Structure formats: structure tokens, C-alpha cells
Coordinates of C-alpha atoms in Angstrom, one line a residue:
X1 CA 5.1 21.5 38.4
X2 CA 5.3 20.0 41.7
X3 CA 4.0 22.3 44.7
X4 CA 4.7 22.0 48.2
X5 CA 1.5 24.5 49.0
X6 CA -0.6 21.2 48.8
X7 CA -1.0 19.6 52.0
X8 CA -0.1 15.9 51.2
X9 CA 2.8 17.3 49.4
X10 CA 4.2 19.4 51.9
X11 CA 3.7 17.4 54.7
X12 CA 5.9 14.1 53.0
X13 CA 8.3 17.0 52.4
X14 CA 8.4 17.7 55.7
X15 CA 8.8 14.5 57.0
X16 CA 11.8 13.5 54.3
X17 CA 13.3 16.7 55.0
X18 CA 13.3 17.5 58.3
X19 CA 12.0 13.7 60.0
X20 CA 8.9 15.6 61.1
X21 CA 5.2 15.7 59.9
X22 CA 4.8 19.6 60.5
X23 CA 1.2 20.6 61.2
X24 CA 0.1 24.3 61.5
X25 CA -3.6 23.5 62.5
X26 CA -4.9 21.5 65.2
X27 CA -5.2 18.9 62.9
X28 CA -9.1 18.8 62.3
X29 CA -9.6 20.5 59.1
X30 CA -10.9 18.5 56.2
X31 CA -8.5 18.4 53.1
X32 CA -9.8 16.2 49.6
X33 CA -7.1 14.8 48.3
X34 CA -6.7 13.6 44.5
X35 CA -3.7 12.8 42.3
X36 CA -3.4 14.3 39.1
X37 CA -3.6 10.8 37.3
X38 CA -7.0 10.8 38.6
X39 CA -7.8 14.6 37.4
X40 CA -6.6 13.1 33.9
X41 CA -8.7 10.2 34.2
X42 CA -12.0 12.5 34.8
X43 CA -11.0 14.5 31.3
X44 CA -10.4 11.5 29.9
X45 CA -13.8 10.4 30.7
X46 CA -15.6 13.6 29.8
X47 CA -14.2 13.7 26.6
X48 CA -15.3 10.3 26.0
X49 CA -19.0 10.5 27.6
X50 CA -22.0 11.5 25.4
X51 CA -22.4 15.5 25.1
X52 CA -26.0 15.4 26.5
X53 CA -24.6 14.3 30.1
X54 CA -21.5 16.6 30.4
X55 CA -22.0 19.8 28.5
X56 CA -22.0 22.6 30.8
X57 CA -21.7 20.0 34.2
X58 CA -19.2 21.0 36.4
X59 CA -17.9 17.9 38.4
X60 CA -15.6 17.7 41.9
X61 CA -13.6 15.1 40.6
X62 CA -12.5 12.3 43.1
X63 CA -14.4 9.9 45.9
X64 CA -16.3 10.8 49.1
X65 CA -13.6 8.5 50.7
X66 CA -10.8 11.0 49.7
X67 CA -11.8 13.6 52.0
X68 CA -9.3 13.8 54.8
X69 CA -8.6 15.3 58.4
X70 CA -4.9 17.2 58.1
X71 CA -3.9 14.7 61.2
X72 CA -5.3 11.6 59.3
X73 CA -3.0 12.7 56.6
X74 CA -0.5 12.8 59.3
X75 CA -0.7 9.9 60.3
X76 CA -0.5 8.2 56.5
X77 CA 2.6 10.2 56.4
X78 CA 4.3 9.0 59.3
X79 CA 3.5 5.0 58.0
X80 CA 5.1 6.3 54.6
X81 CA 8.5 7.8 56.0
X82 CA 10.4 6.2 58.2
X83 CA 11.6 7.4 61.3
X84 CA 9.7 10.6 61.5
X85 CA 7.4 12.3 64.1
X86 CA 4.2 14.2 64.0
X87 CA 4.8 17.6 65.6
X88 CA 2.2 20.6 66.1
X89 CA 2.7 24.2 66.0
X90 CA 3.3 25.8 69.1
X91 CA 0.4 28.5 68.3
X92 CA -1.8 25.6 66.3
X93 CA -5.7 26.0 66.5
X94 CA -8.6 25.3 64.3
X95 CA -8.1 26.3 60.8
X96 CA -10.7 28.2 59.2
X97 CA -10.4 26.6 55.5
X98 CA -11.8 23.4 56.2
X99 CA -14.2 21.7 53.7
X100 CA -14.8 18.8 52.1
X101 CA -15.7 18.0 48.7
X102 CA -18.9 15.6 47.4
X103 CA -17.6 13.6 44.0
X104 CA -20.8 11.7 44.0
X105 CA -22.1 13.2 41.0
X106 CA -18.9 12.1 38.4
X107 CA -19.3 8.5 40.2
X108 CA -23.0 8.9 38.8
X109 CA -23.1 10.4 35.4
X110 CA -20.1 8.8 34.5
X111 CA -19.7 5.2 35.6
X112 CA -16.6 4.4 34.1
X113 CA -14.8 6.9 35.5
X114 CA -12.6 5.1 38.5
X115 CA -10.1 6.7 40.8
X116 CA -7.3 4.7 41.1
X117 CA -4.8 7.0 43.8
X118 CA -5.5 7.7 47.7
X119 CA -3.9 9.6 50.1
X120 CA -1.7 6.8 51.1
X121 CA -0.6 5.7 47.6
X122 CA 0.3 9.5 47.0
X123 CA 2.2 9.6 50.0
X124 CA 4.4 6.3 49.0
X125 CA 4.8 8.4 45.9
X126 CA 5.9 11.7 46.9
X127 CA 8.6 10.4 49.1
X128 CA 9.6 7.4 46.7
X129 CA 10.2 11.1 44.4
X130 CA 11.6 13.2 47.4
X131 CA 14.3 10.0 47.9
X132 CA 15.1 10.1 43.9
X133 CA 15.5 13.4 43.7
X134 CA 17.4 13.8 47.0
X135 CA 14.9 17.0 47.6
X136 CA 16.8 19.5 50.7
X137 CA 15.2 21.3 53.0
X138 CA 16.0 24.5 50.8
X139 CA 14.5 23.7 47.8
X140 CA 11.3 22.3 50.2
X141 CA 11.5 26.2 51.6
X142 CA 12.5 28.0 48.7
X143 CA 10.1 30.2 46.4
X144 CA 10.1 27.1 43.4
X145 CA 7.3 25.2 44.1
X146 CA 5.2 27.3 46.6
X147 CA 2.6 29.1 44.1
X148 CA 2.2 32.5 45.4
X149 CA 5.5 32.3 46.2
X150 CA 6.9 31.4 42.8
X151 CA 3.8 34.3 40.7
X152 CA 5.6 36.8 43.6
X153 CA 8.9 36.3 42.3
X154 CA 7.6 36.4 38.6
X155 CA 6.3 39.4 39.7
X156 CA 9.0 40.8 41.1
X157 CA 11.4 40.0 38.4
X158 CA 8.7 42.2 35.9
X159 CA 8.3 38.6 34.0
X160 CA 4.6 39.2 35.1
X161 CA 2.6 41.7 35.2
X162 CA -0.5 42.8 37.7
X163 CA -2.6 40.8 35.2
X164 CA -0.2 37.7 35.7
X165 CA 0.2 37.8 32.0
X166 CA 3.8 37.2 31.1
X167 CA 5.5 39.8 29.8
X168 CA 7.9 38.5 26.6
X169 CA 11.0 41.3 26.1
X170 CA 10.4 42.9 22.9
X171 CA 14.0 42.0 20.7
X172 CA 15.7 45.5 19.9
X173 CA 17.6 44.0 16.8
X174 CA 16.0 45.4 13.3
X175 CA 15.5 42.6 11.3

């Protein structure tokens, strides 16, 4: 499922929808991107390595390259969609949730292992998708594809419950 909470999605969404790249934060913060070809790719290559280097490794999958500022993203975004303008909020400061992630580790253990997406691809993506799928301004805003928006409707509607376990209706027909 596609979500608009991710900042490279959002901010070609707002861009195609609206003709500008909407930023929050003053633009600084780091963001790693990576596409979840990529994310496949890294299983993929787990799966395939010998046990003795992966069992019980945790790896940030992705390169040291891929680790953006939110206005460098910006600025991809703006060479992806034509016509649109970068525009800060009024109110936009530092953000606190800036990091940035080190993939040098599943570059090492597994050599075979290569990313194939950036930011930039991505972005030629998203809105080549957004275009095809004629994606409005409501559907960007609505609950759909924003993931604590969607699990608060689920809530909501009682299809889950506090444990965000999904709560199947029990048939009432005897069989």
C-alpha cells in the first residue's frame, strides 16, 4: 500500500497535486530514502548469503549516498514535476526527527547486494504513478494512505482493536 506519510512520497504528491513542493520543516533534516525494490533486493540477498554471516545481523538496508536533506529532496522534486514551486511553512523550523542511516555494513557482508533506486529515480516514479492514476488532492489528504490515519479509522470502525489485531465478525448463521 502506497503511503503519503513518507516524505519523498508526499512531497511528489504535493507537487502533482497542488504544483507545490510543501515543506513543514526548515528543510535541514536528514531523511534515508530507499525503494522497496531495493528492500526486496536485501531479503533476496539474505536469503541467499551463507547462514554464518546473516543469522541474527540486523542490517539498515540502502547506501550512505541515500541519506538526504528534506530541501534536497525538494529540490529532486521540483526537476521531476513540472511547473511546481518549493514553498515553506509559514511556522517552519528545525525538525527534531532528523537522522540518518549508515548501510555500510550490508554493502560489506554482502557484496552482491546492489541498490539500484535513488531519490530521484523514485521521484520520476511516483509522479509517472500520480499521472496514471490521476491521484486528487482528496485522495492525497484523505485517511487512505496516511498510516496512523488509515489504523485510526480501523480503529474507529471496531475492525481493530487496541492490540491493532483485526477483529473478524463472528457469522451468526448455525451451520
Amino acid at each position: 500500500r502506497l503511503r503519503f506519510d513518507l516524505v519523498l512520497n508526499n512531497l511528489v504528491a504535493w507537487a502533482f497535486t497542488t504544483g507545490k513542493v510543501f515543506i513543514k520543516s526548515d528543510g535541514t533534516p536528514w531523511r534515508p530514502i530507499v525503494h522497496i525494490e531495493d528492500i526486496s533486493r536485501a531479503f533476496i540477498a539474505v536469503l541467499e548469503a551463507p547462514r554464518e554471516k546473516v543469522h541474527n545481523v540486523a542490517f539498515n538496508v540502502g547506501r550512505n549516498e541515500d541519506n538526504y536533506r528534506i530541501r534536497e529532496l525538494a529540490d529532486i522534486v521540483k526537476e521531476t514535476v513540472p511547473n511546481c514551486v518549493i514553498e515553506y511553512a509559514k511556522d517552519a523550523g528545525p525538525d527534531k526527527r532528523c537522522y540518518r542511516v549508515d548501510c555500510s555494513k550490508i554493502l560489506e557482508v554482502l557484496p552482491d547486494f546492489k541498490p539500484q533506486w535513488d531519490a530521484r529515480k523514485g521521484a520520476k516514479e511516483l509522479y509517472e504513478a500520480y499521472q496514471k492514476v490521476g491521484l486528487t488532492l482528496d485522495e492525497f489528504e484523505g485517511p487512505k494512505y496516511k498510516r496512523i490515519a488509515h489504523i485510526q479509522k480501523l480503529l474507529g470502525e471496531g475492525r481493530l482493536d487496541k492490540n491493532l489485531r483485526w477483529q473478524v465478525p463472528v457469522s451468526t448463521t448455525a451451520s
